[in-house]
Structure formats: C-alpha cells, structure tokens
Coordinates of C-alpha atoms in Angstrom, one line a residue:
M30 CA 0.0 0.0 0.0
E31 CA 1.2 3.5 -0.7
T32 CA 2.5 5.5 2.3
G33 CA 0.2 8.5 1.6
L34 CA -2.8 6.2 1.6
L35 CA -1.7 4.7 5.0
N36 CA -1.3 8.2 6.4
Y37 CA -4.9 9.1 5.4
I38 CA -6.2 5.8 6.8
L39 CA -4.4 6.5 10.1
L40 CA -5.8 10.1 10.1
A41 CA -9.4 8.8 9.5
L42 CA -9.0 6.3 12.3
C43 CA -7.8 9.1 14.6
F44 CA -10.7 11.3 13.7
G45 CA -13.1 8.4 14.4
A46 CA -11.3 7.6 17.7
S47 CA -11.5 11.3 18.8
F48 CA -15.2 11.4 18.0
L49 CA -15.9 8.1 19.8
L50 CA -13.8 8.9 22.9
S51 CA -15.1 12.4 23.3
G52 CA -18.7 11.1 23.1
M53 CA -18.1 8.2 25.5
E54 CA -16.5 10.5 28.0
A55 CA -19.7 12.6 28.2
G56 CA -22.2 9.8 27.5
V57 CA -21.1 7.6 30.4
F58 CA -22.0 10.2 32.9
A59 CA -25.5 10.6 31.5
L60 CA -26.2 6.8 31.3
N61 CA -29.1 5.2 33.1
R62 CA -27.0 2.7 35.0
L63 CA -30.0 0.7 36.2
R64 CA -31.1 0.1 32.7
I65 CA -27.6 -0.9 31.6
R66 CA -27.4 -3.4 34.5
R67 CA -30.8 -4.8 33.7
L68 CA -29.8 -5.2 30.0
A69 CA -26.5 -6.8 31.1
R70 CA -28.4 -9.3 33.2
G71 CA -30.6 -10.0 30.2
R72 CA -27.5 -11.2 28.4
K73 CA -27.2 -8.3 25.9
P74 CA -23.5 -8.4 24.9
S75 CA -23.0 -4.6 24.5
A76 CA -24.7 -3.9 27.8
Q77 CA -22.4 -6.5 29.5
M78 CA -19.3 -4.8 28.0
L79 CA -20.5 -1.4 29.0
N80 CA -21.3 -2.5 32.5
G81 CA -17.8 -4.0 32.8
F82 CA -16.3 -0.6 31.8
L83 CA -18.6 1.1 34.4
E84 CA -17.4 -1.3 37.1
K85 CA -13.8 -0.1 36.5
P86 CA -14.3 3.6 35.9
E87 CA -10.7 4.6 36.5
K88 CA -9.3 2.4 33.7
F89 CA -12.2 3.5 31.4
L90 CA -11.4 7.2 32.0
W91 CA -7.7 6.6 31.6
T92 CA -8.4 4.9 28.2
I93 CA -10.4 7.9 27.1
L94 CA -7.7 10.4 28.2
V95 CA -4.8 8.5 26.6
G96 CA -6.7 7.7 23.4
N97 CA -8.1 11.2 22.9
T98 CA -4.8 12.9 23.7
L99 CA -2.9 10.6 21.2
A100 CA -5.5 10.9 18.5
N101 CA -5.8 14.7 18.8
F102 CA -2.0 15.0 18.9
I103 CA -1.6 13.0 15.7
I104 CA -4.4 14.9 13.9
L105 CA -3.3 18.4 14.8
G106 CA 0.4 17.6 14.3
W107 CA -0.3 16.2 10.8
I108 CA -2.4 19.3 10.0
L109 CA 0.3 21.7 11.2
A110 CA 3.0 19.8 9.2
K111 CA 0.9 20.0 6.1
L112 CA 0.3 23.7 6.5
H113 CA 4.0 24.3 6.8
E114 CA 4.5 22.2 3.7
W115 CA 1.9 24.0 1.7
F116 CA 2.8 27.6 2.6
P117 CA 6.3 29.2 2.2
V118 CA 8.3 30.4 5.3
G119 CA 7.3 34.0 4.7
Q120 CA 3.6 33.3 5.3
R121 CA 3.7 32.2 9.0
I122 CA 0.9 34.6 9.9
L123 CA -1.3 32.8 7.4
V124 CA -0.3 29.4 8.7
V125 CA -1.0 30.4 12.3
T126 CA -4.4 31.9 11.4
L127 CA -5.4 28.8 9.3
F128 CA -4.2 26.5 12.1
A129 CA -6.3 28.4 14.7
A130 CA -9.4 28.2 12.5
I131 CA -8.8 24.5 11.9
V132 CA -8.3 23.8 15.6
F133 CA -11.6 25.7 16.3
L134 CA -13.5 23.6 13.7
F135 CA -11.8 20.4 14.9
Y136 CA -12.8 20.8 18.5
T137 CA -16.3 21.9 17.5
F138 CA -17.0 18.8 15.4
F139 CA -14.8 16.2 17.1
D140 CA -15.1 17.2 20.7
L141 CA -18.1 19.4 21.4
L142 CA -20.5 17.7 18.9
P143 CA -20.0 14.1 20.1
K144 CA -20.3 15.2 23.7
M145 CA -23.7 16.9 22.9
L146 CA -24.9 13.9 20.9
F147 CA -23.9 11.3 23.5
R148 CA -25.4 13.4 26.3
A149 CA -28.7 13.7 24.4
H150 CA -28.9 9.9 23.7
P151 CA -26.5 8.3 26.2
N152 CA -28.0 4.8 26.4
S153 CA -28.4 4.1 22.7
L154 CA -25.1 5.7 21.6
C155 CA -22.9 4.2 24.4
L156 CA -24.5 0.8 23.9
S157 CA -23.9 0.9 20.2
S158 CA -20.3 2.1 20.6
A159 CA -19.3 -0.4 23.3
R160 CA -17.8 -2.9 20.9
V161 CA -15.7 -0.4 19.1
F162 CA -14.6 1.1 22.5
R163 CA -13.6 -2.4 23.6
I164 CA -11.2 -2.6 20.5
V165 CA -9.8 0.8 21.3
N166 CA -9.4 -0.2 25.0
L167 CA -7.5 -3.3 24.0
L168 CA -5.2 -1.4 21.6
L169 CA -4.5 1.3 24.2
S170 CA -4.1 -1.0 27.2
P171 CA -0.3 -1.0 27.2
L172 CA -0.1 2.8 27.1
V173 CA -2.9 3.0 29.7
L174 CA -0.9 0.7 32.0
I175 CA 2.2 2.8 31.7
V176 CA 0.3 6.1 32.4
E177 CA -1.8 4.5 35.2
D178 CA 1.3 3.5 37.1
L179 CA 2.9 7.0 37.0

C-alpha cells in the first residue's frame, strides 16, 4: 500500500477515535446505569461490555484520556505539518491563522458535537459504541498501564 494512503487511513482512524472517545466521555455520565445493569443481566452483549467498563471507571477514563490525547496530537500535528509544507516560510501569519481556524473547527466537530450527541442519547449511543470502544481499549491498554502507574 502507498505511504500516503496509509497516512490518510491513520488520520481517518484518529478522527473516528477522537469522536468516539469524546462522546463516550460525556455519555457515560448521563447513562441510566440501572437500565444498563438490567440489559446486562438479560445477556445483551453490548450492555455487558459497557457494564464491565462502568465497574472499572478509572481504567475506562484513563483509556479515554490517553486515546483522545494521542488521536488529537496525531491529527493536529499532521495538519500543522501539512500547513508548513503548503505555505512558504514568509507566510507564517497565514499558517497560524489557518491552524487556529482548523483547531476551532476540529474541536467543534470532534469534541463538542460528540459530547452533545452522547449526552442527548447516552444509552443508545454508548451501547452501540461499546464494541468499538472495547477494541480501542485493547489497543491502548499497554499505554494506559504505563500512564496509570505513574
């Protein structure tokens, strides 16, 4: 596969992770925990996963913090590098202005929007995202263990 295509795939995964993790961060506090426990007892797999995360909230929140920080760092670092590549050295004011506008839009659509959506529909969105979050949790568990022990 071409390196450029891999970069765009990584970037798309980071955008998705940022959206998911920001939403889960807000949604988990608005959940109806009794309903989640009842669904988990009724053998609904996503409810069982989500209930497991809720039983270990510290690890759950560390995963969100580490994952969101990593995804946002990759996204904004890549954008800044591309802006420096596209504009000559003499246009630093333009690069800074564009970067500030992009950061504003990024946090509007990949931090604020998912939080509003997950707060408005916490049970359905958190339940439907539980399987994807489990994959993210597994991928980030080595980093979370390192940060958790500091």
